[in-house]
Amino acid sequence: MRKKLLLFGLGCLLVTGSGKAFAGTPSVTAEQPAVDAKELIGRWDITVDEDGKQLPSWLEVKLSGFKTLVGYFVGTSGSARPVAKVNFDNGKFSFTIPPQWESGSQDFVIEGNVAGDAITGTITTSEGKKYSYKGVRAPMLRRDKAPKWGKPESLFNGKDLTGWKATGKNQWEVKNGILTSAHSGSNLVSEKTFGDFKLHVEFRYQKGSNSGVYLRGRYETQIEDSPKGAHPSSVLFSGIYGFLTPSDIEALGPDQWQSYDITLIGRMVTVVVNGKTVISNQEIPGITGGALDSNEGEPGPIYFQGDHGPIEFRKVVITPALP
């Protein structure tokens, strides 16, 4: 029944020459064929040009009911945000979202055009600044068969920062075999990049601290001082930031060594916290806030967030999938 309603809804969107099936859609002439709303439906990997700096963003557009377009949006900062309505008129679209962590009080305004597998447009920020962007359809990242795993390798040698680089002025150092960021500063990115993998990390945070493990440099598994037994949320401990909610908060608390065992195959992720599975083979829809880029079809590094308080790591072992 749901499938029939969906097909009917898409049919309403695709009606040409009526103008009644979708509010604001003009009548169609033979000289000017309409752009179907279905061309916008889907996921988009976006790059925003902020005064010459290329920053990642992401958009998903869905059909709600018969004719309303809704969505989810990840800006150049913050977490994924719901879009209540996406306006569409013959290839042009627009929507607004309120500010989240950003300064400024006005709503963001996102406007654009869709043409085949590309979108282009502008973003007006909560401070009134306008930036251009371009986007391409996000890859499905489906895998036809289960991976064969290679040999585990340690990404941290316990001695120094060999194999890692800071994103700015470096505050990371190795103390007594422990990779340590004693205060907020730069993030730390592995020099090697990976496609599919299994990752084991052991970490310790202080009371009130916040960090994260980024998979392929694009998807954050949240490390946050969340109390055990707290109502699970995608922005709390072990969530895939803004997208996937763990079944339970299995945090041991501050000043305790803890572990994540994370398997990422395509978009499908499993997260095991201190020996308990809290996310089981769930799809990550798109990049999370803080991603290095939006090139989802490419391999990417492991990176540790170091700009939200003290954090320590003592073991980082990755098992990559064989080509």
Coordinates of C-alpha atoms in Angstrom, one line a residue:
M1 CA 0.0 0.0 0.0
R2 CA 2.8 2.4 1.0
K3 CA 4.6 1.7 -2.3
K4 CA 1.4 2.5 -4.3
L5 CA 1.0 5.8 -2.4
L6 CA 4.6 6.7 -3.1
L7 CA 4.2 6.0 -6.8
F8 CA 1.0 8.0 -6.8
G9 CA 2.8 10.9 -5.1
L10 CA 5.6 10.9 -7.6
G11 CA 3.0 10.9 -10.3
C12 CA 1.5 14.0 -8.9
L13 CA 4.9 15.6 -8.9
L14 CA 5.6 14.7 -12.4
V15 CA 2.3 15.9 -13.9
T16 CA 3.1 18.4 -16.6
G17 CA 0.8 21.2 -17.9
S18 CA -1.4 21.2 -14.8
G19 CA 0.2 23.5 -12.2
K20 CA -2.2 22.0 -9.6
A21 CA -0.1 18.9 -8.7
F22 CA 2.6 20.9 -7.2
A23 CA 2.2 24.4 -5.9
G24 CA 4.0 27.0 -7.9
T25 CA 4.8 24.8 -10.9
P26 CA 4.0 26.7 -14.1
S27 CA 2.2 25.3 -17.0
V28 CA 4.4 23.6 -19.6
T29 CA 4.7 24.4 -23.3
A30 CA 6.4 22.3 -26.0
E31 CA 9.1 25.0 -26.2
Q32 CA 9.9 24.8 -22.4
P33 CA 9.6 21.4 -20.9
A34 CA 9.3 21.3 -17.1
V35 CA 12.0 20.0 -14.8
D36 CA 10.6 17.2 -12.8
A37 CA 10.7 17.4 -9.0
K38 CA 12.1 13.8 -8.9
E39 CA 15.4 15.2 -10.2
L40 CA 16.0 16.9 -6.8
I41 CA 15.0 13.9 -4.7
G42 CA 18.0 12.0 -3.3
R43 CA 21.3 12.8 -1.6
W44 CA 23.8 15.4 -2.6
D45 CA 27.4 15.9 -1.7
I46 CA 28.0 19.7 -1.7
T47 CA 31.1 21.9 -1.6
V48 CA 30.6 25.5 -0.4
D49 CA 33.0 28.3 -1.5
E50 CA 33.5 30.5 1.5
D51 CA 35.7 33.3 0.3
G52 CA 37.9 30.8 -1.6
K53 CA 37.9 28.1 1.1
Q54 CA 36.2 24.9 0.0
L55 CA 34.0 23.5 2.8
P56 CA 31.8 20.3 2.8
S57 CA 28.1 20.2 3.1
W58 CA 25.3 17.7 2.3
L59 CA 21.6 17.6 1.5
E60 CA 18.9 14.9 1.3
V61 CA 15.5 15.6 -0.3
K62 CA 12.6 13.2 0.2
L63 CA 9.0 13.1 -0.9
S64 CA 6.5 13.3 2.0
G65 CA 3.0 12.2 1.2
F66 CA 1.8 13.1 -2.3
K67 CA 3.5 16.3 -3.1
T68 CA 5.6 17.9 -0.3
L69 CA 9.3 17.8 -0.4
V70 CA 11.2 17.6 2.9
G71 CA 14.8 17.0 3.7
Y72 CA 17.9 16.9 5.9
F73 CA 20.8 19.3 5.6
V74 CA 24.3 19.4 7.0
G75 CA 26.0 22.7 6.8
T76 CA 29.7 23.6 7.1
S77 CA 29.2 23.5 10.9
G78 CA 26.9 21.8 13.4
S79 CA 24.9 18.6 13.0
A80 CA 22.3 17.4 10.5
R81 CA 19.2 19.5 10.6
P82 CA 15.7 18.7 9.4
V83 CA 14.1 20.7 6.6
A84 CA 10.4 21.1 7.0
K85 CA 9.7 22.0 3.4
V86 CA 11.7 22.3 0.2
N87 CA 10.1 24.7 -2.3
F88 CA 10.4 23.6 -5.9
D89 CA 9.5 25.3 -9.1
N90 CA 10.7 23.9 -12.5
G91 CA 14.3 23.2 -11.5
K92 CA 14.6 25.9 -8.9
F93 CA 14.4 25.1 -5.2
S94 CA 14.8 26.8 -1.9
F95 CA 14.4 26.2 1.8
T96 CA 15.3 27.8 5.2
I97 CA 16.7 26.4 8.4
P98 CA 17.3 28.2 11.8
P99 CA 20.8 28.7 13.1
Q100 CA 22.3 26.1 15.3
W101 CA 25.7 26.7 16.8
E102 CA 26.4 29.7 14.5
S103 CA 26.3 33.3 15.4
G104 CA 23.7 35.6 13.9
S105 CA 19.9 35.5 14.4
Q106 CA 18.3 35.1 10.9
D107 CA 17.5 31.8 9.3
F108 CA 19.8 30.3 6.7
V109 CA 18.4 30.6 3.2
I110 CA 19.5 27.9 0.7
E111 CA 18.6 28.5 -3.0
G112 CA 19.6 26.5 -6.0
N113 CA 19.0 24.9 -9.4
V114 CA 19.0 21.2 -10.3
A115 CA 20.2 20.0 -13.7
G116 CA 20.6 16.3 -14.1
D117 CA 23.2 15.1 -11.5
A118 CA 24.3 18.5 -10.4
I119 CA 23.0 21.3 -8.2
T120 CA 24.3 24.8 -7.9
G121 CA 23.2 27.8 -5.9
T122 CA 23.8 30.1 -2.9
I123 CA 23.7 29.9 0.9
T124 CA 22.8 33.0 2.9
T125 CA 24.0 32.5 6.5
S126 CA 22.5 33.6 9.8
E127 CA 24.8 36.6 9.6
G128 CA 23.6 37.6 6.2
K129 CA 26.8 36.4 4.3
K130 CA 26.2 34.8 0.9
Y131 CA 28.3 32.0 -0.5
S132 CA 28.0 29.9 -3.6
Y133 CA 28.0 26.1 -3.7
K134 CA 27.9 23.2 -6.1
G135 CA 26.8 19.6 -5.5
V136 CA 26.8 16.2 -7.1
R137 CA 24.7 13.1 -6.4
A138 CA 26.1 11.2 -3.5
P139 CA 27.3 7.7 -4.3
M140 CA 25.3 4.7 -3.0
L141 CA 28.5 2.9 -1.7
R142 CA 26.8 -0.5 -1.9
R143 CA 29.0 -3.5 -1.7
D144 CA 28.2 -6.6 -3.8
K145 CA 29.9 -9.0 -1.4
A146 CA 31.4 -9.2 2.1
P147 CA 35.0 -7.9 2.3
K148 CA 38.1 -9.9 2.8
W149 CA 40.2 -8.4 5.5
G150 CA 43.9 -7.7 5.4
K151 CA 46.3 -7.6 8.3
P152 CA 45.7 -5.4 11.3
E153 CA 48.1 -2.4 11.6
S154 CA 48.7 0.0 14.4
L155 CA 48.3 3.7 13.4
F156 CA 49.9 4.9 16.6
N157 CA 53.4 3.7 17.5
G158 CA 53.3 4.7 21.1
K159 CA 56.3 6.9 20.7
D160 CA 55.6 9.9 18.6
L161 CA 53.2 11.4 16.0
T162 CA 54.7 9.5 13.0
G163 CA 51.8 8.9 10.5
W164 CA 49.7 11.8 11.8
K165 CA 49.4 15.5 11.0
A166 CA 47.6 18.3 12.9
T167 CA 45.1 20.5 11.1
G168 CA 46.6 23.7 12.6
K169 CA 49.0 24.6 15.4
N170 CA 49.7 21.2 17.0
Q171 CA 49.0 20.6 20.7
W172 CA 49.1 16.8 20.5
E173 CA 52.0 15.0 22.1
V174 CA 52.9 11.5 23.3
K175 CA 53.3 11.0 27.1
N176 CA 54.2 7.6 28.5
G177 CA 53.0 5.9 25.4
I178 CA 49.7 7.8 25.4
L179 CA 48.6 10.1 22.5
T180 CA 47.5 13.2 24.4
S181 CA 45.7 16.5 23.6
A182 CA 45.8 18.3 27.0
H183 CA 43.6 21.2 25.9
S184 CA 41.5 22.3 23.0
G185 CA 43.4 22.9 19.7
S186 CA 43.8 21.2 16.4
N187 CA 42.4 18.0 15.1
L188 CA 44.7 15.1 14.3
V189 CA 44.5 13.3 10.9
S190 CA 46.1 10.1 9.8
E191 CA 48.4 10.3 6.7
K192 CA 47.0 7.0 5.4
T193 CA 43.6 6.8 3.9
F194 CA 41.1 3.9 3.9
G195 CA 38.0 2.6 2.3
D196 CA 36.3 -0.2 4.2
F197 CA 37.9 -1.2 7.6
K198 CA 37.6 -2.4 11.1
L199 CA 38.9 0.0 13.7
H200 CA 39.8 -0.5 17.4
V201 CA 40.5 2.6 19.4
E202 CA 41.0 3.0 23.2
F203 CA 40.5 6.4 24.7
R204 CA 40.0 8.4 27.9
Y205 CA 38.4 11.8 28.4
Q206 CA 38.1 14.2 31.3
K207 CA 34.9 15.3 33.0
G208 CA 32.9 17.5 30.6
S209 CA 35.2 16.9 27.6
N210 CA 34.1 16.1 24.1
S211 CA 35.9 14.5 21.1
G212 CA 35.2 12.2 18.2
V213 CA 36.6 9.6 15.9
Y214 CA 36.0 10.5 12.2
L215 CA 35.7 7.6 9.8
R216 CA 37.2 8.3 6.4
G217 CA 37.5 11.8 7.7
R218 CA 33.7 12.3 7.1
Y219 CA 31.6 10.4 9.7
E220 CA 32.0 11.2 13.4
T221 CA 31.5 8.6 16.1
Q222 CA 30.9 10.9 19.1
I223 CA 33.1 10.8 22.2
E224 CA 31.3 12.8 24.9
D225 CA 31.0 12.8 28.6
S226 CA 27.5 11.4 28.6
P227 CA 26.2 9.7 31.8
K228 CA 25.6 6.0 31.6
G229 CA 21.9 5.4 31.4
A230 CA 21.2 8.7 29.7
H231 CA 18.5 8.6 27.1
P232 CA 20.4 7.8 23.8
S233 CA 20.9 10.4 21.2
S234 CA 22.8 10.7 18.0
V235 CA 24.8 13.6 19.5
L236 CA 25.8 11.8 22.7
F237 CA 28.4 9.2 23.4
S238 CA 28.9 6.6 20.6
G239 CA 26.3 8.2 18.3
I240 CA 27.1 8.8 14.6
Y241 CA 26.8 12.6 15.1
G242 CA 23.4 13.9 14.1
F243 CA 22.4 10.7 12.3
L244 CA 22.5 7.4 14.1
T245 CA 21.4 6.8 17.7
P246 CA 23.0 4.1 19.8
S247 CA 20.7 1.6 21.5
D248 CA 22.2 2.5 24.9
I249 CA 24.7 4.8 26.5
E250 CA 27.5 2.4 27.6
A251 CA 30.0 5.0 28.7
L252 CA 32.1 4.2 31.7
G253 CA 32.5 7.9 32.6
P254 CA 35.4 10.3 32.7
D255 CA 39.0 9.3 33.5
Q256 CA 38.3 5.6 32.5
W257 CA 39.9 3.8 29.6
Q258 CA 37.2 2.8 27.1
S259 CA 37.1 1.3 23.6
Y260 CA 35.3 1.5 20.3
D261 CA 35.3 -1.3 17.8
I262 CA 33.9 0.1 14.6
T263 CA 33.3 -1.7 11.3
L264 CA 32.6 0.5 8.2
I265 CA 31.6 -1.2 4.9
G266 CA 30.3 1.2 2.3
R267 CA 27.8 3.3 4.3
M268 CA 27.0 0.5 6.7
V269 CA 28.5 0.9 10.2
T270 CA 28.6 -1.2 13.4
V271 CA 29.7 0.3 16.6
V272 CA 30.7 -1.8 19.6
V273 CA 31.3 0.1 22.9
N274 CA 33.3 -1.5 25.7
G275 CA 32.3 -4.9 24.3
K276 CA 28.6 -4.2 23.7
T277 CA 27.1 -3.5 20.2
V278 CA 25.1 -0.3 20.3
I279 CA 24.8 0.3 16.5
S280 CA 24.4 -2.7 14.3
N281 CA 24.9 -2.5 10.5
Q282 CA 23.1 0.8 10.1
E283 CA 23.4 3.1 7.1
I284 CA 25.2 6.5 7.5
P285 CA 23.2 8.8 5.2
G286 CA 25.9 11.4 4.6
I287 CA 28.8 13.4 6.0
T288 CA 28.5 14.7 9.6
G289 CA 29.5 18.1 10.8
G290 CA 33.2 18.6 10.9
A291 CA 33.9 16.4 7.9
L292 CA 37.2 17.1 6.0
D293 CA 35.4 17.0 2.6
S294 CA 32.2 15.7 0.9
N295 CA 34.0 13.3 -1.5
E296 CA 32.1 10.3 -0.2
G297 CA 33.2 7.9 -3.0
E298 CA 36.9 8.3 -2.1
P299 CA 39.0 6.7 0.7
G300 CA 39.7 8.9 3.6
P301 CA 41.7 9.2 6.8
I302 CA 41.0 8.5 10.4
Y303 CA 40.9 11.7 12.4
F304 CA 40.5 12.6 16.1
Q305 CA 38.7 15.7 17.2
G306 CA 40.9 17.8 19.4
D307 CA 39.1 21.2 19.5
H308 CA 36.5 20.4 22.2
G309 CA 38.6 19.6 25.3
P310 CA 41.2 17.2 26.6
I311 CA 41.3 13.7 25.1
E312 CA 43.8 10.7 25.2
F313 CA 44.2 7.7 23.0
R314 CA 46.5 4.7 23.7
K315 CA 45.7 2.1 21.0
V316 CA 44.6 2.7 17.4
V317 CA 44.5 -0.5 15.3
I318 CA 42.9 -0.7 11.9
T319 CA 42.2 -3.7 9.7
P320 CA 41.6 -2.6 6.1
A321 CA 39.6 -4.5 3.6
L322 CA 41.6 -6.0 0.8
P323 CA 41.1 -4.5 -2.7

